[in-house]
Amino acid sequence: MPEFSSQPNTKPDTSALKHIAFIMDGNGRWAKTKGMPREYGHTVGARVFSDITEYCGDIGIDTVTVYAFSTENWKRPKREVDAIMKLFGDYIKKAADTMMKRNIRIIFLGSKAPFSEKVQRDMEEIEEKSKNNARTLNIAINYGGRNELVHAVNEAIAAGEPVTEETIGAHLYTKNSPPPDLIVRTGGKMRLSNFLLWQAAYAELYFCDTLWPDFSSADVDRAILEFNGRKRRFGGV
Ligand code: IPE
Ligand code: IPE
Ligand code: MG
């Protein structure tokens, strides 16, 4: 697709893109194409996640959100869930250094309750340590958009607040971030799978067939180029 490719070494224009979100889909199918178990796809996918989030920072995007594990993904075979949780545990052990070096604030979207006490502590520590950093990385893990809305409404009620768009927004896991301008889903499926249901109201959606472990910075550039060509109206004219 030469008409979509950006100039080599030219950074895309991200001036209209404050927040990009990724549904990182296709790890299992990618592994299958290599004759490997699904877990291998998650291992490679985790590396790609690091590269892509770093790239988004380099090109000047303030907020990046990734969908790492949904409230529905617990339905998967134990072996696969365990492998993903092991990768996540390893990631958060090292993440603090990376976040401080890159000036990134990390926030986990979703209830931490299902994780081990040690992992919960690590998650809280990184959130606290990085809270004054300039850019934001939201990691949606044990996240579901419906669950988030129920949680937000209950929090608002418990705080004695009226239920309004403002109070709901203020109790969402994403309360520190603007809504996503662009949601990218890899892996060929055209659905949100319970991701950012409230926040996606006016997001631009971009779907590509590339399986997440094959996703590259050039693919990010292509998505941004397409985004920059869209006219957003927010209901106006
Ligand atoms: C996305 O890849 C990662 C998670 C949902 C944890 P999948 O594991 O869904 O990969 P496919 O869609 O089955 O190929
Ligand atoms: C969405 O992918 C969740 C993540 C990428 C973490 P799924 O693979 O779980 O979505 P469905 O089941 O195809 O809708
Ligand atoms: Mg999938």
GROMACS .gro file of C-alpha atoms and ligand atoms in nm:
model
  266
    1MET     CA    1   0.000   0.000   0.000
    2PRO     CA    2   0.249   0.266  -0.109
    3GLU     CA    3  -0.010   0.545  -0.089
    4PHE     CA    4  -0.026   0.497   0.288
    5SER     CA    5   0.341   0.458   0.365
    6SER     CA    6   0.512   0.746   0.538
    7GLN     CA    7   0.851   0.884   0.438
    8PRO     CA    8   1.139   0.691   0.593
    9ASN     CA    9   1.255   0.855   0.917
   10THR     CA   10   0.970   1.107   0.907
   11LYS     CA   11   0.765   1.118   1.223
   12PRO     CA   12   0.391   1.135   1.171
   13ASP     CA   13   0.202   1.450   1.268
   14THR     CA   14   0.055   1.378   1.612
   15SER     CA   15  -0.071   1.729   1.688
   16ALA     CA   16  -0.437   1.619   1.686
   17LEU     CA   17  -0.369   1.295   1.869
   18LYS     CA   18  -0.352   1.330   2.245
   19HIS     CA   19  -0.460   0.975   2.328
   20ILE     CA   20  -0.420   0.656   2.128
   21ALA     CA   21  -0.557   0.321   2.246
   22PHE     CA   22  -0.469  -0.028   2.123
   23ILE     CA   23  -0.666  -0.350   2.132
   24MET     CA   24  -0.368  -0.581   2.104
   25ASP     CA   25  -0.536  -0.878   1.937
   26GLY     CA   26  -0.403  -1.175   1.745
   27ASN     CA   27  -0.129  -1.324   1.964
   28GLY     CA   28  -0.278  -1.673   1.967
   29ARG     CA   29  -0.337  -1.690   1.592
   30TRP     CA   30   0.010  -1.556   1.526
   31ALA     CA   31   0.165  -1.834   1.734
   32LYS     CA   32  -0.046  -2.089   1.550
   33THR     CA   33   0.092  -1.971   1.214
   34LYS     CA   34   0.438  -2.051   1.356
   35GLY     CA   35   0.329  -2.394   1.477
   36MET     CA   36   0.380  -2.273   1.834
   37PRO     CA   37   0.153  -2.275   2.143
   38ARG     CA   38  -0.062  -1.964   2.205
   39GLU     CA   39   0.155  -1.870   2.505
   40TYR     CA   40   0.446  -1.802   2.271
   41GLY     CA   41   0.233  -1.541   2.096
   42HIS     CA   42   0.178  -1.364   2.427
   43THR     CA   43   0.553  -1.362   2.499
   44VAL     CA   44   0.630  -1.199   2.165
   45GLY     CA   45   0.322  -0.975   2.199
   46ALA     CA   46   0.453  -0.842   2.531
   47ARG     CA   47   0.778  -0.736   2.360
   48VAL     CA   48   0.586  -0.564   2.083
   49PHE     CA   49   0.376  -0.384   2.345
   50SER     CA   50   0.695  -0.234   2.494
   51ASP     CA   51   0.826  -0.128   2.152
   52ILE     CA   52   0.498   0.026   2.038
   53THR     CA   53   0.433   0.220   2.359
   54GLU     CA   54   0.789   0.353   2.348
   55TYR     CA   55   0.742   0.457   1.986
   56CYS     CA   56   0.417   0.640   2.068
   57GLY     CA   57   0.605   0.841   2.331
   58ASP     CA   58   0.885   0.919   2.086
   59ILE     CA   59   0.641   1.066   1.836
   60GLY     CA   60   0.482   1.289   2.099
   61ILE     CA   61   0.161   1.117   2.204
   62ASP     CA   62   0.075   1.208   2.564
   63THR     CA   63  -0.153   0.920   2.656
   64VAL     CA   64  -0.138   0.557   2.542
   65THR     CA   65  -0.386   0.294   2.657
   66VAL     CA   66  -0.347  -0.077   2.589
   67TYR     CA   67  -0.595  -0.357   2.636
   68ALA     CA   68  -0.388  -0.635   2.790
   69PHE     CA   69  -0.648  -0.865   2.950
   70SER     CA   70  -1.025  -0.839   2.968
   71THR     CA   71  -1.268  -0.939   3.242
   72GLU     CA   72  -1.381  -1.209   2.995
   73ASN     CA   73  -1.032  -1.344   2.924
   74TRP     CA   74  -1.039  -1.541   3.254
   75LYS     CA   75  -1.254  -1.790   3.060
   76ARG     CA   76  -0.946  -1.910   2.872
   77PRO     CA   77  -0.763  -2.232   2.957
   78LYS     CA   78  -0.575  -2.206   3.288
   79ARG     CA   79  -0.243  -2.268   3.122
   80GLU     CA   80  -0.288  -1.966   2.895
   81VAL     CA   81  -0.416  -1.740   3.175
   82ASP     CA   82  -0.122  -1.844   3.396
   83ALA     CA   83   0.123  -1.767   3.117
   84ILE     CA   84  -0.023  -1.419   3.066
   85MET     CA   85  -0.018  -1.349   3.441
   86LYS     CA   86   0.345  -1.463   3.462
   87LEU     CA   87   0.436  -1.224   3.179
   88PHE     CA   88   0.249  -0.946   3.356
   89GLY     CA   89   0.421  -1.017   3.689
   90ASP     CA   90   0.762  -1.010   3.517
   91TYR     CA   91   0.672  -0.688   3.338
   92ILE     CA   92   0.570  -0.496   3.648
   93LYS     CA   93   0.889  -0.596   3.829
   94LYS     CA   94   1.090  -0.406   3.567
   95ALA     CA   95   0.839  -0.140   3.469
   96ALA     CA   96   0.920   0.115   3.742
   97ASP     CA   97   1.269   0.181   3.607
   98THR     CA   98   1.147   0.212   3.251
   99MET     CA   99   0.864   0.446   3.349
  100MET     CA  100   1.091   0.674   3.551
  101LYS     CA  101   1.348   0.684   3.269
  102ARG     CA  102   1.087   0.767   3.009
  103ASN     CA  103   0.889   1.009   3.228
  104ILE     CA  104   0.573   0.799   3.202
  105ARG     CA  105   0.297   0.769   3.457
  106ILE     CA  106   0.154   0.421   3.467
  107ILE     CA  107  -0.210   0.357   3.561
  108PHE     CA  108  -0.382   0.019   3.569
  109LEU     CA  109  -0.742   0.016   3.448
  110GLY     CA  110  -0.955  -0.250   3.614
  111SER     CA  111  -0.999  -0.401   3.957
  112LYS     CA  112  -0.675  -0.529   4.109
  113ALA     CA  113  -0.864  -0.768   4.336
  114PRO     CA  114  -0.798  -1.093   4.143
  115PHE     CA  115  -0.420  -1.051   4.149
  116SER     CA  116  -0.191  -1.190   4.418
  117GLU     CA  117  -0.107  -0.960   4.708
  118LYS     CA  118   0.250  -0.926   4.585
  119VAL     CA  119   0.137  -0.827   4.235
  120GLN     CA  120  -0.121  -0.582   4.376
  121ARG     CA  121   0.151  -0.423   4.587
  122ASP     CA  122   0.385  -0.394   4.287
  123MET     CA  123   0.106  -0.237   4.082
  124GLU     CA  124   0.027   0.018   4.353
  125GLU     CA  125   0.393   0.100   4.404
  126ILE     CA  126   0.456   0.177   4.037
  127GLU     CA  127   0.140   0.387   4.016
  128GLU     CA  128   0.249   0.586   4.319
  129LYS     CA  129   0.613   0.623   4.220
  130SER     CA  130   0.533   0.740   3.866
  131LYS     CA  131   0.237   0.962   3.947
  132ASN     CA  132   0.409   1.294   3.875
  133ASN     CA  133   0.551   1.188   3.538
  134ALA     CA  134   0.447   1.378   3.227
  135ARG     CA  135   0.304   1.116   2.990
  136THR     CA  136   0.052   0.845   3.074
  137LEU     CA  137   0.041   0.475   2.997
  138ASN     CA  138  -0.289   0.311   3.093
  139ILE     CA  139  -0.273  -0.067   3.106
  140ALA     CA  140  -0.618  -0.225   3.098
  141ILE     CA  141  -0.581  -0.555   3.280
  142ASN     CA  142  -0.879  -0.737   3.426
  143TYR     CA  143  -1.064  -0.456   3.251
  144GLY     CA  144  -1.416  -0.455   3.109
  145GLY     CA  145  -1.609  -0.148   2.999
  146ARG     CA  146  -1.935  -0.268   3.152
  147ASN     CA  147  -1.767  -0.354   3.480
  148GLU     CA  148  -1.605  -0.010   3.481
  149LEU     CA  149  -1.941   0.165   3.437
  150VAL     CA  150  -2.102  -0.031   3.720
  151HIS     CA  151  -1.802   0.047   3.940
  152ALA     CA  152  -1.816   0.420   3.852
  153VAL     CA  153  -2.189   0.455   3.914
  154ASN     CA  154  -2.163   0.273   4.247
  155GLU     CA  155  -1.874   0.496   4.355
  156ALA     CA  156  -2.069   0.809   4.263
  157ILE     CA  157  -2.371   0.690   4.461
  158ALA     CA  158  -2.157   0.591   4.759
  159ALA     CA  159  -2.005   0.940   4.755
  160GLY     CA  160  -2.357   1.086   4.768
  161GLU     CA  161  -2.320   1.242   4.422
  162PRO     CA  162  -2.594   1.273   4.160
  163VAL     CA  163  -2.542   1.035   3.866
  164THR     CA  164  -2.444   1.260   3.575
  165GLU     CA  165  -2.206   1.233   3.279
  166GLU     CA  166  -1.955   1.436   3.479
  167THR     CA  167  -1.970   1.226   3.796
  168ILE     CA  168  -1.957   0.901   3.601
  169GLY     CA  169  -1.653   1.030   3.407
  170ALA     CA  170  -1.487   1.129   3.734
  171HIS     CA  171  -1.519   0.775   3.872
  172LEU     CA  172  -1.407   0.581   3.566
  173TYR     CA  173  -1.070   0.405   3.584
  174THR     CA  174  -0.961   0.647   3.309
  175LYS     CA  175  -1.051   0.958   3.512
  176ASN     CA  176  -0.699   1.098   3.467
  177SER     CA  177  -0.703   1.076   3.085
  178PRO     CA  178  -0.890   1.253   2.806
  179PRO     CA  179  -1.107   1.021   2.593
  180PRO     CA  180  -0.917   0.832   2.322
  181ASP     CA  181  -0.892   1.012   1.989
  182LEU     CA  182  -0.804   0.691   1.807
  183ILE     CA  183  -0.863   0.325   1.890
  184VAL     CA  184  -0.655   0.078   1.689
  185ARG     CA  185  -0.747  -0.289   1.685
  186THR     CA  186  -0.508  -0.540   1.531
  187GLY     CA  187  -0.596  -0.896   1.438
  188GLY     CA  188  -0.873  -0.844   1.184
  189LYS     CA  189  -1.184  -0.835   1.408
  190MET     CA  190  -1.405  -0.528   1.393
  191ARG     CA  191  -1.540  -0.502   1.745
  192LEU     CA  192  -1.460  -0.336   2.077
  193SER     CA  193  -1.485  -0.649   2.294
  194ASN     CA  194  -1.590  -0.447   2.601
  195PHE     CA  195  -1.307  -0.192   2.571
  196LEU     CA  196  -1.360   0.172   2.676
  197LEU     CA  197  -1.732   0.162   2.601
  198TRP     CA  198  -1.804   0.502   2.755
  199GLN     CA  199  -1.484   0.671   2.643
  200ALA     CA  200  -1.509   0.548   2.283
  201ALA     CA  201  -1.820   0.760   2.213
  202TYR     CA  202  -1.639   0.983   1.961
  203ALA     CA  203  -1.317   0.794   1.909
  204GLU     CA  204  -1.200   0.724   1.556
  205LEU     CA  205  -1.176   0.348   1.502
  206TYR     CA  206  -0.902   0.184   1.298
  207PHE     CA  207  -0.892  -0.187   1.227
  208CYS     CA  208  -0.609  -0.376   1.062
  209ASP     CA  209  -0.549  -0.740   0.979
  210THR     CA  210  -0.193  -0.745   1.111
  211LEU     CA  211  -0.167  -0.979   1.410
  212TRP     CA  212  -0.034  -0.798   1.718
  213PRO     CA  213   0.312  -0.967   1.729
  214ASP     CA  214   0.372  -0.844   1.371
  215PHE     CA  215   0.255  -0.488   1.447
  216SER     CA  216   0.531  -0.229   1.396
  217SER     CA  217   0.599   0.142   1.420
  218ALA     CA  218   0.525   0.166   1.046
  219ASP     CA  219   0.176   0.030   1.122
  220VAL     CA  220   0.132   0.299   1.389
  221ASP     CA  221   0.229   0.558   1.128
  222ARG     CA  222  -0.030   0.418   0.886
  223ALA     CA  223  -0.303   0.438   1.149
  224ILE     CA  224  -0.209   0.798   1.232
  225LEU     CA  225  -0.202   0.896   0.867
  226GLU     CA  226  -0.553   0.759   0.825
  227PHE     CA  227  -0.664   0.934   1.147
  228ASN     CA  228  -0.525   1.267   1.025
  229GLY     CA  229  -0.735   1.233   0.710
  230ARG     CA  230  -1.062   1.189   0.902
  231LYS     CA  231  -1.295   1.478   0.968
  232ARG     CA  232  -1.423   1.464   1.325
  233ARG     CA  233  -1.754   1.636   1.387
  234PHE     CA  234  -1.865   1.537   1.737
  235GLY     CA  235  -2.224   1.569   1.625
  236GLY     CA  236  -2.182   1.917   1.478
  237VAL     CA  237  -2.144   2.008   1.113
  238IPE     C1  238  -0.479  -1.083   2.238
  238IPE     O1  239  -0.451  -1.192   2.158
  238IPE     C2  240  -0.422  -1.095   2.377
  238IPE     C3  241  -0.523  -1.124   2.481
  238IPE     C4  242  -0.651  -1.127   2.465
  238IPE     C5  243  -0.470  -1.153   2.614
  238IPE     P1  244  -0.542  -1.320   2.161
  238IPE     O2  245  -0.489  -1.412   2.265
  238IPE     O3  246  -0.685  -1.286   2.173
  238IPE     O4  247  -0.511  -1.381   2.018
  238IPE     P2  248  -0.616  -1.442   1.915
  238IPE     O5  249  -0.720  -1.336   1.891
  238IPE     O6  250  -0.674  -1.564   1.980
  238IPE     O7  251  -0.535  -1.471   1.796
  239IPE     C1  252  -0.986  -0.838   2.329
  239IPE     O1  253  -0.949  -0.948   2.257
  239IPE     C2  254  -0.912  -0.834   2.460
  239IPE     C3  255  -0.771  -0.800   2.452
  239IPE     C4  256  -0.704  -0.773   2.343
  239IPE     C5  257  -0.700  -0.799   2.577
  239IPE     P1  258  -1.029  -1.086   2.265
  239IPE     O2  259  -0.952  -1.181   2.180
  239IPE     O3  260  -1.050  -1.126   2.406
  239IPE     O4  261  -1.168  -1.049   2.201
  239IPE     P2  262  -1.278  -1.141   2.131
  239IPE     O5  263  -1.303  -1.257   2.222
  239IPE     O6  264  -1.220  -1.184   1.999
  239IPE     O7  265  -1.395  -1.051   2.111
  240MG      MG  266  -0.830  -1.242   2.037
   0.00000   0.00000   0.00000
